[in-house]
Amino acid sequence: MNIRIFACAGLVSLLWLPTMVSAADGEELAGLPVIRGIPTSPAEFILAARDEPSLMKIAPGEDSVYSGFAQIFADNLPVGPAPHTPWARPLPGRRLKVLVVSELHANHDVAELVRALDVDYRHAFVPFMYHYPRSNPEFYAEDAYFPVRARQALADGADVIVAPAASRLLGEQFARQVLEKVKAGAGLVLIGGGRFGGGGQYRFWTFEKDTPEAWRELDLVDAINGRFQHSPEPTVSQDAKLFADVPFSMLPGHHLFDLDLAEGAEVMVSDGKLPLVVTGRVGKGRVVLLPWAHWWGPFPIEEKNRKPDILPYQEYYASAVAKAILCAANRTAPAGVHVATKTIEAGKPSSARVQIEPVSALAQVWMRLRHPRGHELWSKTTSIGSGTLAADLPAVAAGRYLLDVIVRDTNGASLGWGSYALDATGKGTLAVELDKPAYGKGEPVKVTTKVSGVPAEKLTARLQVTDTHHRLLFDQAQPVEDGAATFAFPNRQPLAVLQYADVTVLRDARPLLADRADIFVPDFTWPNFTNLLWPGGGPEYVLDRRYRRQREIGFGMILGGGYGGTHSAANHMIAASGARPCFTNVVPVHPINVEKHPVQERERTLKDVARVCEQLNQIGSTVIYFQDERHGQGDSGEPTEEALAEFRKWLPSRYDDIATLNKAWGSEFASFDDVVPALTKDWNAREHDSLAPWLQWRLWALDEVIKIDRAAAAMIRDRVTKDAYMGLEGIFGLGGHNIPYGGTDLWEQSKDCFNTAAPYGENLINGARSFYDGPIMSWSGYGRDYSQYERYIWGMTLQGHWSLGWWYGPCFYHPWDSWYQQATWVNTMTRPLREGVGDLLLATRPIISEPIAFLYSQPSLYAMGVLGQEVNPNNPNLLVRPAQWARISLQRMLQDQGVQFGFVSEEQMQKGQYGGIKLLILSSCVAIEPETAKAVCMFVEQGGIVLADLSPGVFDNHGVPQSPGLVDALFGIKHTARFHLKTDIAEWGIGTHDAPPELPIGGQWYIGQYYEDTLRVADGRAIGKHYFDPDGVPAFVYKKTGKGAALLMNYLETEYRRVPDNFQKVLARELLRAAGIEAPFTLHDARTNVLIDDGLKVSRWRDGQSHYIGILLDKGRRVRVELREGGHVYELARRLDFGQADVAEVDMRDRPYALLAVMPYRVGALRVEPGTARRGQPLSVNVVLPGIQQPVRHVVHLEVQQPDGTVNLPLTQNVALENGRWQGTLPLALNDPTGTWTVTAAEAVSGVTAEAKVEVKP
């Protein structure tokens, strides 16, 4: 096979995205070229693309990986191995040149065609068809990269052009060039029904606006009559001149169009009244129109959310398109195949008559009887003889089957092929019934077989249960008595959430009837530390293959979709792959819609959730994410009547009476029924003292969203499981576009609602970890480089993530069944974490936090979303990001001192539930509850230290201004007017002086661009001031109260997150010292002996006498760790053993992360003790840590190898040794190989291993 990719001159190497390094299963098909010439860094890509303006926009971007850009920059591309039928491989005679137009990221069908049809392929690519035309129109200008390369490919010669809907984006010149080629004699296969957007939006693409006119001269159509029509059960007309030997009746449904054909066009095949194949001449060339709707390439697509009846349907679509290409090329197959037999009798050997015309004495005929699930039941190769062959078939159960035939010459070239449906018919029916819709682990399954319409004598029912790892778990036969047979499947130690109960009824040992039932064992527990994949879409055959292969390289969990139950088929395929299903968008709520129609949205959403619950009850979900990226970027503009009614019902929960509201709002409403809130476009902070008319509307809208979340969570706990992990994923943080419109409140949603979160980045991890006791995760992937992958993998693990989330399937697995290099990175870099280290940290969670907390105040977060008008009347959101930057800077100042922190809510502060905190930080806490203010004052009285950047409590939680502020007395401050913010130049304008001895921060300088200019000192002590302010506004106002003290900075520290400076480090260090907090170790540069106090994150875990320390640096260096508590020290990322020590020197220059284990002893040995083993029986295994008194908990990775050396992935697992021992069993399957197996145990901390051999007997 020769695959040519046309790349621009000079681009020997380009895209830094993924490098395709191998075929997906570790080998390549014979004769496939190896990819080469792809850049390894963004810099190399940008340099190579400097002469291509249309590419420069995407060169630095990360999304190019999942748009498939890698394909266009290589000289050759491999098509990886996958099950296929070589219908037309090889072909006799002159090799055809075929140009295929396809999308870069979604051309799975092209790979199937390449495997089936042996021609010289050329490719013209279109990037991300339905996205880039809008966001990157420059890609599609006539002189841009893609149209130019497409024209070059066409100029190189093409006997046939395959043109799906993506072709319309390659410009008028390409279309005219295609027209000229066809008129000169080239063939054209035009796929007519394009997919435009989601949700089944199919249109005939040549009639679409902006499609070049030349395509209308080629499409053989005068008019389209109405919308597309769905054909759920395709048929092929009896007089079909093409596709008579393609089993469309067994293939998924498709969408067709009612066409008025152009003069000279002919319908070769119809499906009912609709054309399925149209042909005609344009000049000297033949056009073959396939008017079905498509998306991924030339194959039809149904998108009906149901599992296909035939699994390898893509092979038959490849057969059909190959026939269409040969038809367009005027290449008649030398031999025709016809199967005259349509039905056979079930339960008996039978014969099918196969006719080959014309007859060639030298030809060979290969025949195969195939089950719809894809496996072969019978095959035979024979000489052609007289041209009429008898396919002597074995007895099969009643049902539909496929008979495939390929005729080949003596050189193996394909002379013709065909496939036909065979119906095995017989009397009687079979029903397989389970006693429950789903089962718990170890819960027996009662399987009842009911037979009717068949004489009962000599009937035997056989039940075989297999799981999705292809393990045979149960195989038993018993006689059918009184038309029924009942089996008890023990369901011990299930290793998959889906198992298949296949029942075959036999007479005289021959299959007569067969049926299958799915046994669901939903699992809501957390597995071993693994990778969670956001998979991306694709046709069913792609998903099945991709999911299974991605699971095998380390993606143990795959994310499915809720969406009101509309993704049930794809979710079932996740379970069928053997991966653990997870769900997202189970409760997708759009805050703007809730704000407009709260009642309607609540009712609609909960109906959708109820439908998803049915799926959750079947396949389970390790984690249930309510929504991906809950966005909110503005309000509704005008309140609807429905919204006003609900808002007015809510107000009495906030105000005792209307008089109280009027006082807070500065309004004169007669009753709650008259209240009208203020929306952002009408708000002017300079004209209103109170934020309440605006803030209360925003808090009500948030409350309505949370009300839906809470109701959905209650429904899931009631209908599915009380143990579900539920939360949001893709959380953007406590600032940015989602404040104050995004529908997220970490604290409120943690109460009877969420227990997990998957925020983006590292800045919200501590907040999520503080409020949720379930799994914390995040997302990475894309086209990021190696170092970014490495930082994410170890950075997130060392900050307490339970597993690693990855976006998304096409970043790792190419549509042509090859791995991108990113997949190799994930596989290799996460292996030590998946094989014990990750579970060790999970077992010892939570991460230890120093007694430091940030106050979480939702009204304050929202207030900062409008107070920007204080600075710029036209930009209410001006301060949202600076407030977030300040919070991030303060957090990093602490982390650089080697300490961790948490968050505490206002409610927790009021109830005294803040767990020994010594340092409390109030960042932008401008609008807090009065009771919170009292609690903060009490905290200081009792000895706590409080740090605030802006004046806390200048508004209450309703948004009513407070004079004096609720905690003004605590800080010793006053205000000359209502709270007012001011901006200054970004310069070192804040200086400190005359600091008290207990807080020696004098002589420091800070950049304070945002501050309150109405602030003055009352009885506090101004340690600093704003030197560029004409009034010299105070900064760092300090006051001692009781046993504690409070410090008000009076500016937003926005700079440290970008440029850490020693001034801020002094502040952080002295605050910690004043609070009596110290890091558990010190970290020095081993070469210079300089203290490392920037670009640092430290995490600690403790499990009895064992102590684990994670160190993450922004800049690699050789470090010396000086521990306050010594022991036997190991470094787990590098497998180092420092022995008994309290100092460890680690070279972190290449890998800026380390994980130290401080153990009470050295791990010297490990022992594995397997018991006797028989197939189908549990293998008992003991793992022992000998010779240690009072051992701590250990995690051991058990790898199980079969006699041929392959790893048995389902049995391989991590186990925890308690008191130095693990005793358990490995459930062997009935079809596991006999012979000598090997069980290897590896202890996660020391790397000590032990091995044992065990003989598995039949």
mmCIF file of N, CA and C in Angstrom, residues 861-918:
data_model
loop_
_atom_site.group_PDB
_atom_site.id
_atom_site.type_symbol
_atom_site.label_atom_id
_atom_site.label_comp_id
_atom_site.label_asym_id
_atom_site.label_seq_id
_atom_site.Cartn_x
_atom_site.Cartn_y
_atom_site.Cartn_z
ATOM 1 N N LEU A 861 -17.341 36.837 46.745
ATOM 2 C CA LEU A 861 -16.927 36.521 45.378
ATOM 3 C C LEU A 861 -17.818 37.230 44.373
ATOM 4 N N TYR A 862 -19.121 37.184 44.633
ATOM 5 C CA TYR A 862 -20.066 37.807 43.707
ATOM 6 C C TYR A 862 -19.966 39.332 43.753
ATOM 7 N N ALA A 863 -19.783 39.887 44.944
ATOM 8 C CA ALA A 863 -19.673 41.343 45.057
ATOM 9 C C ALA A 863 -18.509 41.867 44.226
ATOM 10 N N MET A 864 -17.413 41.127 44.198
ATOM 11 C CA MET A 864 -16.273 41.568 43.387
ATOM 12 C C MET A 864 -16.619 41.540 41.904
ATOM 13 N N GLY A 865 -17.727 40.860 41.568
ATOM 14 C CA GLY A 865 -18.164 40.827 40.183
ATOM 15 C C GLY A 865 -18.892 42.064 39.734
ATOM 16 N N VAL A 866 -19.116 43.011 40.622
ATOM 17 C CA VAL A 866 -19.751 44.261 40.219
ATOM 18 C C VAL A 866 -18.996 45.480 40.729
ATOM 19 N N LEU A 867 -18.133 45.291 41.726
ATOM 20 C CA LEU A 867 -17.423 46.431 42.303
ATOM 21 C C LEU A 867 -16.394 47.015 41.346
ATOM 22 N N GLY A 868 -16.142 46.346 40.231
ATOM 23 C CA GLY A 868 -15.267 46.947 39.231
ATOM 24 C C GLY A 868 -15.786 48.268 38.723
ATOM 25 N N GLN A 869 -17.097 48.478 38.856
ATOM 26 C CA GLN A 869 -17.657 49.764 38.448
ATOM 27 C C GLN A 869 -17.138 50.905 39.312
ATOM 28 N N GLU A 870 -16.626 50.596 40.491
ATOM 29 C CA GLU A 870 -16.007 51.632 41.309
ATOM 30 C C GLU A 870 -14.820 52.258 40.581
ATOM 31 N N VAL A 871 -14.169 51.437 39.761
ATOM 32 C CA VAL A 871 -12.984 51.898 39.042
ATOM 33 C C VAL A 871 -13.341 52.331 37.626
ATOM 34 N N ASN A 872 -14.154 51.495 36.960
ATOM 35 C CA ASN A 872 -14.545 51.769 35.576
ATOM 36 C C ASN A 872 -16.029 51.504 35.448
ATOM 37 N N PRO A 873 -16.859 52.544 35.298
ATOM 38 C CA PRO A 873 -18.320 52.349 35.255
ATOM 39 C C PRO A 873 -18.773 51.395 34.154
ATOM 40 N N ASN A 874 -17.957 51.235 33.132
ATOM 41 C CA ASN A 874 -18.348 50.391 32.002
ATOM 42 C C ASN A 874 -17.847 48.955 32.124
ATOM 43 N N ASN A 875 -17.206 48.632 33.241
ATOM 44 C CA ASN A 875 -16.642 47.283 33.381
ATOM 45 C C ASN A 875 -16.881 46.758 34.789
ATOM 46 N N PRO A 876 -18.088 46.227 35.045
ATOM 47 C CA PRO A 876 -18.364 45.736 36.401
ATOM 48 C C PRO A 876 -17.482 44.565 36.798
ATOM 49 N N ASN A 877 -17.001 43.794 35.828
ATOM 50 C CA ASN A 877 -16.187 42.609 36.143
ATOM 51 C C ASN A 877 -14.698 42.918 36.255
ATOM 52 N N LEU A 878 -14.341 44.175 36.276
ATOM 53 C CA LEU A 878 -12.939 44.557 36.245
ATOM 54 C C LEU A 878 -12.120 43.897 37.350
ATOM 55 N N LEU A 879 -12.709 43.739 38.537
ATOM 56 C CA LEU A 879 -11.939 43.266 39.685
ATOM 57 C C LEU A 879 -12.018 41.759 39.883
ATOM 58 N N VAL A 880 -12.786 41.053 39.080
ATOM 59 C CA VAL A 880 -12.941 39.621 39.290
ATOM 60 C C VAL A 880 -11.603 38.912 39.155
ATOM 61 N N ARG A 881 -10.917 39.149 38.075
ATOM 62 C CA ARG A 881 -9.632 38.470 37.888
ATOM 63 C C ARG A 881 -8.557 38.997 38.831
ATOM 64 N N PRO A 882 -8.412 40.302 39.041
ATOM 65 C CA PRO A 882 -7.426 40.731 40.053
ATOM 66 C C PRO A 882 -7.677 40.113 41.425
ATOM 67 N N ALA A 883 -8.937 39.969 41.808
ATOM 68 C CA ALA A 883 -9.227 39.324 43.098
ATOM 69 C C ALA A 883 -8.760 37.875 43.078
ATOM 70 N N GLN A 884 -8.981 37.200 41.955
ATOM 71 C CA GLN A 884 -8.514 35.818 41.835
ATOM 72 C C GLN A 884 -6.994 35.757 41.843
ATOM 73 N N TRP A 885 -6.348 36.667 41.112
ATOM 74 C CA TRP A 885 -4.885 36.683 41.084
ATOM 75 C C TRP A 885 -4.312 36.909 42.484
ATOM 76 N N ALA A 886 -4.963 37.790 43.236
ATOM 77 C CA ALA A 886 -4.475 38.061 44.596
ATOM 78 C C ALA A 886 -4.586 36.816 45.465
ATOM 79 N N ARG A 887 -5.703 36.115 45.345
ATOM 80 C CA ARG A 887 -5.875 34.896 46.135
ATOM 81 C C ARG A 887 -4.818 33.861 45.743
ATOM 82 N N ILE A 888 -4.574 33.723 44.448
ATOM 83 C CA ILE A 888 -3.564 32.772 43.976
ATOM 84 C C ILE A 888 -2.179 33.187 44.475
ATOM 85 N N SER A 889 -1.891 34.479 44.448
ATOM 86 C CA SER A 889 -0.577 34.948 44.914
ATOM 87 C C SER A 889 -0.379 34.641 46.389
ATOM 88 N N LEU A 890 -1.393 34.898 47.197
ATOM 89 C CA LEU A 890 -1.279 34.594 48.626
ATOM 90 C C LEU A 890 -1.094 33.097 48.861
ATOM 91 N N GLN A 891 -1.782 32.294 48.080
ATOM 92 C CA GLN A 891 -1.633 30.845 48.221
ATOM 93 C C GLN A 891 -0.213 30.414 47.858
ATOM 94 N N ARG A 892 0.303 30.972 46.793
ATOM 95 C CA ARG A 892 1.653 30.583 46.380
ATOM 96 C C ARG A 892 2.708 31.090 47.350
ATOM 97 N N MET A 893 2.460 32.236 47.964
ATOM 98 C CA MET A 893 3.393 32.717 48.984
ATOM 99 C C MET A 893 3.511 31.723 50.128
ATOM 100 N N LEU A 894 2.393 31.127 50.500
ATOM 101 C CA LEU A 894 2.407 30.113 51.554
ATOM 102 C C LEU A 894 3.064 28.827 51.076
ATOM 103 N N GLN A 895 2.682 28.386 49.882
ATOM 104 C CA GLN A 895 3.243 27.135 49.364
ATOM 105 C C GLN A 895 4.758 27.238 49.206
ATOM 106 N N ASP A 896 5.253 28.391 48.831
ATOM 107 C CA ASP A 896 6.698 28.558 48.684
ATOM 108 C C ASP A 896 7.437 28.466 50.008
ATOM 109 N N GLN A 897 6.685 28.579 51.102
ATOM 110 C CA GLN A 897 7.302 28.393 52.422
ATOM 111 C C GLN A 897 7.217 26.939 52.877
ATOM 112 N N GLY A 898 6.716 26.065 51.981
ATOM 113 C CA GLY A 898 6.690 24.644 52.284
ATOM 114 C C GLY A 898 5.506 24.196 53.107
ATOM 115 N N VAL A 899 4.424 25.008 53.134
ATOM 116 C CA VAL A 899 3.261 24.646 53.935
ATOM 117 C C VAL A 899 2.034 24.494 53.045
ATOM 118 N N GLN A 900 1.043 23.791 53.564
ATOM 119 C CA GLN A 900 -0.234 23.618 52.886
ATOM 120 C C GLN A 900 -1.318 24.376 53.650
ATOM 121 N N PHE A 901 -2.418 24.642 52.974
ATOM 122 C CA PHE A 901 -3.512 25.393 53.575
ATOM 123 C C PHE A 901 -4.832 24.762 53.156
ATOM 124 N N GLY A 902 -5.901 25.178 53.819
ATOM 125 C CA GLY A 902 -7.235 24.733 53.459
ATOM 126 C C GLY A 902 -8.158 25.916 53.302
ATOM 127 N N PHE A 903 -9.441 25.607 53.158
ATOM 128 C CA PHE A 903 -10.481 26.637 53.107
ATOM 129 C C PHE A 903 -11.478 26.351 54.216
ATOM 130 N N VAL A 904 -12.107 27.410 54.707
ATOM 131 C CA VAL A 904 -13.148 27.267 55.701
ATOM 132 C C VAL A 904 -14.299 28.172 55.273
ATOM 133 N N SER A 905 -15.523 27.668 55.391
ATOM 134 C CA SER A 905 -16.685 28.449 54.978
ATOM 135 C C SER A 905 -17.120 29.387 56.097
ATOM 136 N N GLU A 906 -17.964 30.329 55.729
ATOM 137 C CA GLU A 906 -18.515 31.219 56.745
ATOM 138 C C GLU A 906 -19.320 30.429 57.773
ATOM 139 N N GLU A 907 -20.087 29.460 57.308
ATOM 140 C CA GLU A 907 -20.890 28.652 58.230
ATOM 141 C C GLU A 907 -20.008 27.884 59.200
ATOM 142 N N GLN A 908 -18.903 27.345 58.708
ATOM 143 C CA GLN A 908 -17.984 26.632 59.596
ATOM 144 C C GLN A 908 -17.361 27.567 60.623
ATOM 145 N N MET A 909 -17.013 28.765 60.187
ATOM 146 C CA MET A 909 -16.455 29.737 61.141
ATOM 147 C C MET A 909 -17.468 30.049 62.227
ATOM 148 N N GLN A 910 -18.714 30.262 61.832
ATOM 149 C CA GLN A 910 -19.744 30.619 62.809
ATOM 150 C C GLN A 910 -19.971 29.509 63.825
ATOM 151 N N LYS A 911 -19.808 28.255 63.392
ATOM 152 C CA LYS A 911 -20.037 27.111 64.276
ATOM 153 C C LYS A 911 -18.771 26.663 64.992
ATOM 154 N N GLY A 912 -17.665 27.379 64.736
ATOM 155 C CA GLY A 912 -16.410 27.011 65.373
ATOM 156 C C GLY A 912 -15.789 25.750 64.815
ATOM 157 N N GLN A 913 -16.186 25.382 63.616
ATOM 158 C CA GLN A 913 -15.699 24.144 63.006
ATOM 159 C C GLN A 913 -14.508 24.439 62.083
ATOM 160 N N TYR A 914 -13.453 24.959 62.678
ATOM 161 C CA TYR A 914 -12.296 25.283 61.863
ATOM 162 C C TYR A 914 -11.028 24.611 62.349
ATOM 163 N N GLY A 915 -11.164 23.593 63.147
ATOM 164 C CA GLY A 915 -10.118 22.618 63.386
ATOM 165 C C GLY A 915 -8.737 23.121 63.743
ATOM 166 N N GLY A 916 -8.601 23.984 64.710
ATOM 167 C CA GLY A 916 -7.278 24.371 65.184
ATOM 168 C C GLY A 916 -6.522 25.320 64.284
ATOM 169 N N ILE A 917 -7.215 26.051 63.420
ATOM 170 C CA ILE A 917 -6.545 27.007 62.534
ATOM 171 C C ILE A 917 -5.829 28.076 63.366
ATOM 172 N N LYS A 918 -4.635 28.413 62.934
ATOM 173 C CA LYS A 918 -3.868 29.481 63.595
ATOM 174 C C LYS A 918 -3.767 30.733 62.730
#
